Short mmCIF file of C-alpha atoms in Angstrom, two decimals:
data_model
loop_
_atom_site.label_atom_id
_atom_site.label_comp_id
_atom_site.label_asym_id
_atom_site.label_seq_id
_atom_site.Cartn_x
_atom_site.Cartn_y
_atom_site.Cartn_z
CA MET A 235 70.57 -37.78 -32.38
CA LYS A 236 69.34 -37.63 -28.58
CA ILE A 237 71.57 -34.61 -27.83
CA LEU A 238 70.07 -32.94 -30.85
CA ILE A 239 66.64 -33.43 -29.84
CA LYS A 240 67.22 -32.46 -26.57
CA LEU A 241 68.98 -28.99 -27.90
CA VAL A 242 65.94 -28.43 -29.92
CA LEU A 243 63.52 -29.13 -27.34
CA ILE A 244 65.37 -27.16 -24.35
CA ALA A 245 65.58 -23.97 -26.29
CA PHE A 246 61.88 -23.41 -25.84
CA LEU A 247 61.71 -23.85 -21.91
CA PHE A 248 61.73 -21.18 -19.25
CA ILE A 249 63.66 -22.78 -16.79
CA SER A 250 66.23 -21.64 -14.05
CA CYS A 251 70.96 -18.66 -11.73
CA SER A 252 71.90 -16.70 -8.05
CA THR A 253 74.31 -13.98 -7.80
CA ASP A 254 77.68 -13.29 -9.88
CA LYS A 255 78.41 -9.76 -9.93
CA LYS A 256 81.95 -10.00 -10.66
CA PRO A 257 83.09 -7.82 -13.88
CA ASN A 258 83.47 -9.69 -17.04
CA SER A 259 87.15 -8.97 -16.93
CA ASN A 260 87.90 -10.99 -13.84
CA PHE A 261 87.17 -14.25 -15.89
CA PHE A 262 89.84 -13.41 -18.54
CA ASN A 263 92.71 -11.30 -17.01
CA GLY A 264 95.01 -14.15 -15.86
CA VAL A 265 98.56 -13.85 -17.12
CA ASN A 266 99.25 -16.09 -20.34
CA LYS A 267 101.56 -18.82 -19.30
CA SER A 268 101.50 -20.56 -22.64
CA GLU A 269 104.74 -22.24 -24.03
CA LYS A 270 105.66 -24.58 -27.00
CA LYS A 271 108.37 -27.25 -26.92
CA ILE A 272 107.56 -30.31 -29.31
CA ALA A 273 108.91 -33.18 -27.84
CA PHE A 274 107.46 -35.81 -30.19
CA ASN A 275 104.87 -36.04 -33.27
CA THR A 276 103.27 -39.16 -33.08
CA ILE A 277 101.99 -41.59 -30.31
CA ALA A 278 101.45 -45.47 -30.59
CA LEU A 279 97.83 -46.75 -29.82
CA ASP A 280 96.86 -50.45 -29.00
CA THR A 281 93.51 -51.61 -28.79
CA VAL A 282 91.72 -53.03 -25.79
CA VAL A 283 89.06 -55.47 -26.23
CA PHE A 284 86.65 -55.81 -23.37
CA ASP A 285 84.86 -58.89 -22.19
CA PRO A 286 81.50 -59.12 -23.69
CA ILE A 287 78.68 -57.55 -21.77
CA GLU A 288 74.83 -57.30 -22.17
CA SER A 289 74.51 -53.69 -22.73
CA SER A 290 72.83 -50.73 -24.68
CA TYR A 291 76.50 -49.64 -25.87
CA ASN A 292 75.31 -46.06 -25.09
CA GLY A 293 77.66 -44.78 -22.44
CA PHE A 294 81.16 -43.71 -21.32
CA PHE A 295 84.29 -44.58 -19.41
CA ASP A 296 85.17 -43.54 -16.05
CA ILE A 297 88.63 -44.61 -14.68
CA TYR A 298 88.93 -44.73 -10.88
CA LYS A 299 92.10 -45.89 -9.27
CA ASN A 300 92.99 -49.46 -10.93
CA GLU A 301 89.46 -49.98 -12.56
CA ILE A 302 87.74 -49.00 -15.88
CA ASN A 303 83.84 -48.49 -15.26
CA PHE A 304 81.64 -48.45 -18.10
CA ILE A 305 78.57 -46.10 -17.67
CA ASP A 306 75.69 -47.56 -19.63
CA GLN A 307 73.42 -44.52 -19.68
CA ARG A 308 70.66 -46.36 -21.24
CA PHE A 309 69.95 -49.29 -18.87
CA CYS A 310 71.80 -47.66 -15.93
CA TRP A 311 74.12 -50.45 -15.42
CA ILE A 312 77.87 -49.82 -14.06
CA PHE A 313 80.30 -52.44 -15.57
CA THR A 314 83.63 -52.59 -13.71
CA PHE A 315 86.54 -54.00 -16.00
CA ASP A 316 90.40 -54.45 -14.82
CA LYS A 317 93.05 -52.57 -17.05
CA ASP A 318 93.38 -55.53 -19.41
CA GLY A 319 89.41 -55.11 -19.99
CA LYS A 320 88.42 -58.27 -17.85
CA ILE A 321 84.84 -57.94 -16.32
CA GLN A 322 85.10 -57.56 -12.56
CA SER A 323 81.57 -56.67 -11.60
CA GLN A 324 78.01 -55.40 -12.58
CA ASN A 325 76.02 -53.00 -10.43
CA LEU A 326 72.99 -51.02 -10.37
CA GLY A 327 70.58 -51.09 -13.48
CA GLN A 328 67.54 -49.49 -13.64
CA GLY A 329 64.62 -49.76 -10.98
CA ALA A 330 63.36 -48.55 -7.45
CA GLY A 331 65.24 -51.04 -5.54
CA PRO A 332 68.15 -50.08 -2.92
CA ASN A 333 70.82 -51.48 -5.41
CA GLU A 334 69.25 -49.99 -8.48
CA LEU A 335 69.03 -46.45 -10.06
CA ASP A 336 65.82 -44.86 -10.01
CA THR A 337 66.25 -42.55 -13.29
CA GLY A 338 65.36 -42.92 -16.88
CA PHE A 339 68.64 -42.15 -18.28
CA ILE A 340 72.14 -41.24 -16.77
CA ASP A 341 73.22 -37.70 -18.33
CA ALA A 342 75.94 -37.35 -16.02
CA TYR A 343 78.08 -39.30 -13.55
CA LYS A 344 80.65 -38.35 -10.73
CA ARG A 345 82.76 -40.47 -8.20
CA LEU A 346 82.75 -38.13 -5.02
CA PRO A 347 85.95 -37.61 -2.98
CA ASN A 348 84.63 -39.72 -0.32
CA GLY A 349 83.91 -42.68 -2.77
CA LYS A 350 80.38 -42.23 -3.40
CA HIS A 351 78.41 -42.11 -6.59
CA LEU A 352 76.52 -39.14 -8.02
CA PHE A 353 74.31 -39.33 -11.13
CA MET A 354 72.13 -36.80 -12.66
CA GLY A 355 69.20 -37.63 -14.99
CA SER A 356 67.32 -35.73 -17.38
CA VAL A 357 64.60 -33.97 -15.18
CA PHE A 358 66.95 -32.43 -12.57
CA ASP A 359 66.89 -35.32 -10.72
CA VAL A 360 70.03 -36.10 -8.46
CA HIS A 361 70.83 -39.82 -7.10
CA ILE A 362 73.77 -40.29 -4.50
CA HIS A 363 74.81 -44.28 -3.85
CA ASP A 364 77.18 -45.33 -1.29
CA GLU A 365 80.58 -47.09 -2.06
CA ASN A 366 78.86 -50.38 -2.24
CA TRP A 367 76.23 -48.98 -4.88
CA GLU A 368 73.31 -48.79 -2.40
CA ARG A 369 70.97 -45.90 -2.70
CA GLU A 370 71.69 -43.29 -0.09
CA LYS A 371 69.83 -40.23 -1.47
CA LYS A 372 67.69 -38.91 -4.29
CA PHE A 373 66.05 -35.42 -4.92
CA VAL A 374 65.12 -33.03 -7.59
CA MET A 375 67.50 -30.03 -7.57
CA LYS A 376 65.90 -27.19 -6.22
CA TRP A 377 66.48 -23.77 -8.16
CA ASN A 378 66.32 -20.57 -6.58
CA LEU A 379 63.40 -18.95 -8.64
CA THR A 380 63.28 -15.30 -7.45
CA LYS A 381 60.73 -14.20 -10.48
CA ALA A 382 57.74 -15.96 -12.17
CA GLY A 383 58.59 -16.48 -15.72
CA TRP A 384 55.76 -13.93 -16.87
CA GLU A 385 57.58 -11.15 -14.62
CA ILE A 386 60.79 -11.38 -16.64
CA ASN A 387 61.08 -8.90 -19.52
CA ALA A 388 63.80 -6.95 -21.27
CA ASP A 389 64.11 -4.48 -19.03
CA ASN A 390 64.64 -6.31 -16.07
CA LEU A 391 66.49 -9.39 -17.28
CA ASP A 392 69.22 -10.09 -14.82
CA PRO A 393 71.86 -12.67 -16.00
CA ASP A 394 71.84 -14.06 -12.33
CA GLU A 395 68.37 -15.19 -12.34
CA GLN A 396 68.30 -18.84 -12.12
CA ARG A 397 64.98 -19.08 -13.63
CA LEU A 398 66.99 -18.46 -17.04
CA TYR A 399 68.92 -21.65 -16.98
CA SER A 400 68.79 -25.30 -16.84
CA PRO A 401 71.33 -28.04 -17.00
CA HIS A 402 73.67 -27.98 -20.10
CA TYR A 403 72.36 -31.28 -21.49
CA GLU A 404 74.63 -30.90 -24.86
CA ASN A 405 77.87 -31.24 -22.72
CA PHE A 406 76.50 -32.18 -19.14
CA LYS A 407 79.52 -32.51 -16.96
CA ILE A 408 79.83 -32.79 -13.16
CA GLN A 409 83.02 -31.96 -11.34
CA THR A 410 83.96 -31.81 -7.49
CA ASN A 411 86.36 -30.01 -5.35
CA SER A 412 88.20 -31.29 -2.04
CA ASN A 413 85.16 -29.98 -0.19
CA ASN A 414 82.54 -31.75 -1.87
CA ASN A 415 81.15 -28.85 -3.87
CA VAL A 416 79.33 -30.01 -6.91
CA TYR A 417 79.58 -28.03 -9.96
CA PHE A 418 77.77 -28.73 -13.24
CA THR A 419 77.19 -26.79 -16.65
CA VAL A 420 74.42 -24.81 -17.38
CA GLU A 421 72.93 -22.92 -20.17
CA ALA A 422 70.25 -20.04 -20.39
CA ASN A 423 66.94 -21.08 -22.42
CA HIS A 424 64.75 -18.01 -21.96
CA ILE A 425 62.92 -16.71 -24.74
CA LEU A 426 64.60 -13.43 -24.27
CA PHE A 427 67.93 -14.78 -23.40
CA ASN A 428 69.37 -17.65 -25.40
CA LYS A 429 72.05 -18.65 -27.90
CA TYR A 430 69.87 -18.36 -31.02
CA TYR A 431 68.13 -14.94 -30.34
CA THR A 432 70.12 -12.62 -27.60
CA LYS A 433 73.52 -11.53 -28.50
CA GLU A 434 73.95 -10.40 -25.16
CA TYR A 435 73.75 -14.09 -23.98
CA TYR A 436 77.34 -14.57 -25.17
CA ASP A 437 78.50 -11.73 -23.18
CA MET A 438 76.66 -12.31 -19.87
CA SER A 439 75.22 -15.62 -19.54
CA ARG A 440 76.23 -17.87 -16.91
CA ILE A 441 78.09 -21.23 -17.59
CA PHE A 442 78.32 -23.18 -14.25
CA ALA A 443 75.85 -24.02 -11.34
CA ASP A 444 76.94 -24.82 -7.66
CA LEU A 445 74.52 -27.58 -6.34
CA ASP A 446 74.64 -28.00 -2.44
CA LEU A 447 74.06 -32.14 -1.88
CA GLU A 448 72.89 -31.85 1.79
CA SER A 449 69.96 -29.33 0.88
CA GLY A 450 69.49 -30.16 -2.80
CA LYS A 451 69.76 -26.42 -3.51
CA VAL A 452 71.38 -24.66 -6.60
CA LYS A 453 73.48 -22.07 -4.57
CA SER A 454 74.59 -19.93 -7.58
CA VAL A 455 75.37 -19.82 -11.18
CA PHE A 456 78.74 -18.18 -12.42
CA GLY A 457 81.49 -17.93 -15.04
CA ARG A 458 81.23 -16.91 -18.45
CA LYS A 459 81.83 -17.49 -21.94
CA SER A 460 85.25 -17.08 -23.88
CA ARG A 461 85.42 -13.36 -25.21
CA GLU A 462 86.06 -14.99 -28.69
CA TYR A 463 82.48 -15.45 -28.91
CA LEU A 464 81.79 -11.58 -29.08
CA ASN A 465 83.62 -11.78 -32.61
CA TYR A 466 80.71 -13.46 -33.97
CA ASN A 467 77.15 -13.39 -34.09
CA TYR A 468 75.05 -16.37 -32.92
CA LEU A 469 77.40 -19.33 -32.65
CA GLY A 470 74.67 -21.67 -31.13
CA ALA A 471 76.16 -24.89 -32.57
CA TYR A 472 79.34 -24.00 -30.63
CA ASP A 473 78.00 -23.09 -27.47
CA THR A 474 79.63 -25.83 -25.51
CA PHE A 475 83.02 -26.37 -23.24
CA ASP A 476 84.73 -28.61 -21.11
CA TYR A 477 86.38 -28.48 -17.91
CA VAL A 478 88.06 -30.29 -15.32
CA MET A 479 89.23 -29.71 -11.62
CA ASP A 480 92.30 -30.61 -9.64
CA SER A 481 93.18 -31.29 -6.13
CA LYS A 482 93.91 -27.61 -5.43
CA ASN A 483 90.35 -26.79 -6.32
CA GLN A 484 91.51 -25.02 -9.66
CA MET A 485 89.10 -25.34 -12.52
CA TYR A 486 90.53 -25.57 -16.05
CA VAL A 487 87.96 -24.33 -18.79
CA ASN A 488 88.05 -25.11 -22.27
CA HIS A 489 86.14 -23.27 -25.03
CA PRO A 490 85.68 -24.74 -28.45
CA ILE A 491 86.59 -21.93 -30.52
CA ASP A 492 89.24 -20.36 -28.19
CA SER A 493 93.06 -21.66 -28.22
CA LEU A 494 93.48 -20.52 -24.69
CA ILE A 495 92.54 -22.84 -21.71
CA TYR A 496 91.31 -20.62 -18.51
CA VAL A 497 92.39 -21.42 -15.22
CA TYR A 498 90.50 -20.47 -11.99
CA ASN A 499 90.95 -20.64 -8.23
CA ASP A 500 88.06 -21.66 -5.79
CA GLU A 501 87.02 -17.87 -6.02
CA HIS A 502 85.99 -18.33 -9.75
CA GLU A 503 89.13 -15.83 -10.49
CA ASN A 504 91.07 -16.29 -13.56
CA ILE A 505 94.56 -16.94 -12.00
CA TYR A 506 96.44 -17.94 -15.60
CA THR A 507 95.88 -19.09 -18.98
CA PHE A 508 97.63 -21.40 -21.43
CA GLY A 509 97.28 -23.01 -24.85
CA ASN A 510 98.24 -23.29 -28.46
CA ALA A 511 96.15 -23.21 -31.45
CA GLY A 512 95.77 -26.79 -32.80
CA LYS A 513 97.14 -27.61 -36.39
CA ASN A 514 95.71 -25.89 -39.35
CA MET A 515 92.19 -24.77 -37.65
CA MET A 516 89.35 -24.20 -39.97
CA THR A 517 87.51 -21.30 -38.24
CA ASN A 518 84.64 -20.74 -40.65
CA TYR A 519 82.35 -20.88 -38.03
CA PRO A 520 78.56 -20.81 -39.50
CA GLU A 521 76.54 -17.91 -37.61
CA PHE A 522 72.73 -18.68 -37.12
CA ASN A 523 70.28 -16.57 -35.01
CA SER A 524 66.96 -18.61 -35.42
CA GLN A 525 65.13 -21.36 -33.69
CA GLU A 526 63.74 -22.93 -36.91
CA ILE A 527 64.47 -26.55 -36.48
CA ASP A 528 65.35 -27.56 -39.88
CA GLY A 529 68.14 -24.66 -39.92
CA ILE A 530 69.93 -25.90 -36.56
CA MET A 531 69.81 -29.51 -37.68
CA SER A 532 71.51 -28.09 -40.92
CA ILE A 533 74.35 -26.43 -39.14
CA TYR A 534 74.79 -29.57 -36.64
CA GLN A 535 74.89 -32.07 -39.28
CA ASN A 536 76.43 -30.34 -42.56
CA LYS A 537 78.46 -27.49 -41.53
CA LYS A 538 79.75 -27.94 -38.02
CA PRO A 539 81.55 -31.02 -38.97
CA ASN A 540 83.46 -29.34 -41.47
CA THR A 541 85.14 -26.83 -39.07
CA SER A 542 87.80 -27.33 -36.44
CA TYR A 543 87.23 -26.74 -32.74
CA TYR A 544 88.24 -28.03 -29.37
CA THR A 545 86.47 -30.70 -27.50
CA ASP A 546 87.33 -32.43 -24.54
CA VAL A 547 90.23 -31.75 -21.52
CA LYS A 548 91.69 -34.30 -19.42
CA HIS A 549 94.08 -33.58 -16.49
CA ILE A 550 96.45 -36.52 -15.03
CA GLU A 551 97.43 -34.54 -12.17
CA GLU A 552 99.73 -37.41 -10.92
CA LYS A 553 101.93 -37.11 -14.07
CA ASP A 554 101.40 -33.08 -14.51
CA ILE A 555 100.05 -34.01 -18.20
CA PHE A 556 97.09 -32.16 -19.42
CA PHE A 557 95.37 -33.39 -22.95
CA ARG A 558 92.97 -31.51 -25.05
CA SER A 559 91.21 -33.06 -28.01
CA TYR A 560 90.10 -31.09 -31.06
CA HIS A 561 88.06 -31.77 -33.88
CA LYS A 562 89.10 -31.87 -37.44
CA PRO A 563 87.19 -31.19 -40.57
CA ILE A 564 85.56 -34.66 -41.84
CA ALA A 565 87.60 -34.61 -44.94
CA GLU A 566 90.91 -35.12 -42.78
CA GLY A 567 89.93 -38.40 -41.52
CA VAL A 568 91.55 -37.81 -38.39
CA ASP A 569 91.29 -35.52 -35.20
CA GLY A 570 93.61 -34.01 -32.99
CA LEU A 571 94.98 -34.49 -29.57
CA GLN A 572 97.49 -31.78 -27.87
CA ILE A 573 99.57 -32.90 -24.92
CA TYR A 574 100.76 -30.36 -22.21
CA LYS A 575 103.29 -31.04 -19.76
CA GLY A 576 102.30 -28.19 -17.23
CA ASN A 577 101.46 -25.43 -19.33
CA VAL A 578 104.24 -26.45 -22.06
CA LEU A 579 102.67 -28.20 -25.25
CA VAL A 580 105.16 -30.78 -26.03
CA ALA A 581 102.83 -32.60 -28.58
CA ASP A 582 100.17 -32.22 -31.35
CA VAL A 583 99.32 -35.55 -32.84
CA ASP A 584 96.67 -37.10 -35.28
CA VAL A 585 94.58 -39.43 -33.38
CA PRO A 586 91.22 -41.48 -34.52
CA LYS A 587 87.94 -39.27 -34.93
CA GLY A 588 86.24 -38.74 -31.56
CA PHE A 589 89.32 -39.68 -29.58
CA LYS A 590 89.43 -38.30 -26.11
CA VAL A 591 91.52 -39.42 -22.94
CA ALA A 592 89.36 -41.04 -20.32
CA GLY A 593 92.12 -41.54 -17.59
CA TYR A 594 95.47 -43.12 -16.36
CA ILE A 595 96.49 -46.74 -14.96
CA ASP A 596 99.99 -47.06 -14.85
CA PRO A 597 101.77 -47.65 -17.39
CA TYR A 598 98.72 -46.68 -20.08
CA PHE A 599 96.75 -43.64 -20.52
CA TYR A 600 93.28 -45.00 -21.83
CA SER A 601 90.83 -43.33 -24.07
CA ASP A 602 87.09 -43.02 -23.84
CA ALA A 603 85.02 -46.22 -24.96
CA ILE A 604 85.22 -47.09 -28.81
CA LEU A 605 81.60 -47.59 -29.49
CA GLU A 606 80.58 -48.85 -32.87
CA GLU A 607 77.24 -48.58 -34.36
CA ASP A 608 77.64 -51.89 -36.43
CA GLU A 609 79.07 -54.24 -33.80
CA LEU A 610 78.02 -54.90 -30.04
CA THR A 611 81.80 -54.39 -28.57
CA LEU A 612 83.34 -52.61 -26.29
CA LYS A 613 86.88 -51.30 -26.96
CA ALA A 614 89.51 -48.55 -25.87
CA TYR A 615 92.68 -47.33 -26.98
CA LYS A 616 95.69 -47.34 -24.70
CA PHE A 617 99.12 -45.78 -24.85
CA THR A 618 102.42 -44.81 -23.16
CA LEU A 619 104.45 -41.36 -23.51
CA PRO A 620 108.07 -40.85 -23.51
CA ASN A 621 109.65 -39.41 -20.58
CA ILE A 622 108.93 -35.44 -20.60
CA GLU A 623 111.10 -33.39 -18.66
#
């Protein structure tokens, strides 16, 4: 519900891009390396029950080395567990002290390559804490606004203008590369350029921002939405995506309505694609071109749940394993999980609703947190995979 409220409110804002003049074709011209060689059809899931904590139970897991961290988004606590779910420490919490987090809500979190902690909040606020959780820096990100809001019109609208954009709070995610460059997801919300009113939005809008942590400036906006969107009219309810980065600074981008995963180098060029369609995908996606709130809510609550679309990706680089989750219609009672060895699909298995992979601690892969509304407990699934050549 928090996401839906933000989505509706943010559609009316006049916020926030720099310059990305690459032709659209550069983002989708990589060679298709898709392969399929099914090696197994099921995985066995065990449940891990974590030690009890005082928490809002609104959050997610981040797995770092041999620890599982639960990021409590509402109370801003960071709970650290071992691989068996035993509590090891509790850090931060809301507040203005040096070992507290001065934000109202954690919208995104990332452990930086240097071990420091990066948080982003709901009002463009950015927080950096050192390896011992002590505050090092906080700032409000600075956008390069080359035009005033009233100066933007249909004749001079430039998709690189940062005033058009804001963080994509519906699927807000931070990634970093080996050079400590920070990227986050964005969406355009201008009244003349948005997912509900403007068909050009799906063709030309940028999807990433590049943030300089030293200056606090948004250096550029870049990227494009899948060309699959151009086969529809106004798929606002599917205007999300997921992505990960590897140690080679390659970015893997997954769009909800596209069976392909797009791999980009650090120059944002599409070097190759891979991916196979999920099982029995229901792609009767509801189109909607209005900002009328009741209509938006109906799409999200009644129609979207009865379709199929790709959701989360996770790359376990040390094992050369790539996971992609996808949503199946509610009536099926399960979701899907694709497992790739490199670019080869080796399994497409049924998993519980909402399942996504959070990380790996030898010998187990762990799911993200299982958060039950009717019980205040923290759980996760863990599983192993057979040897795959």
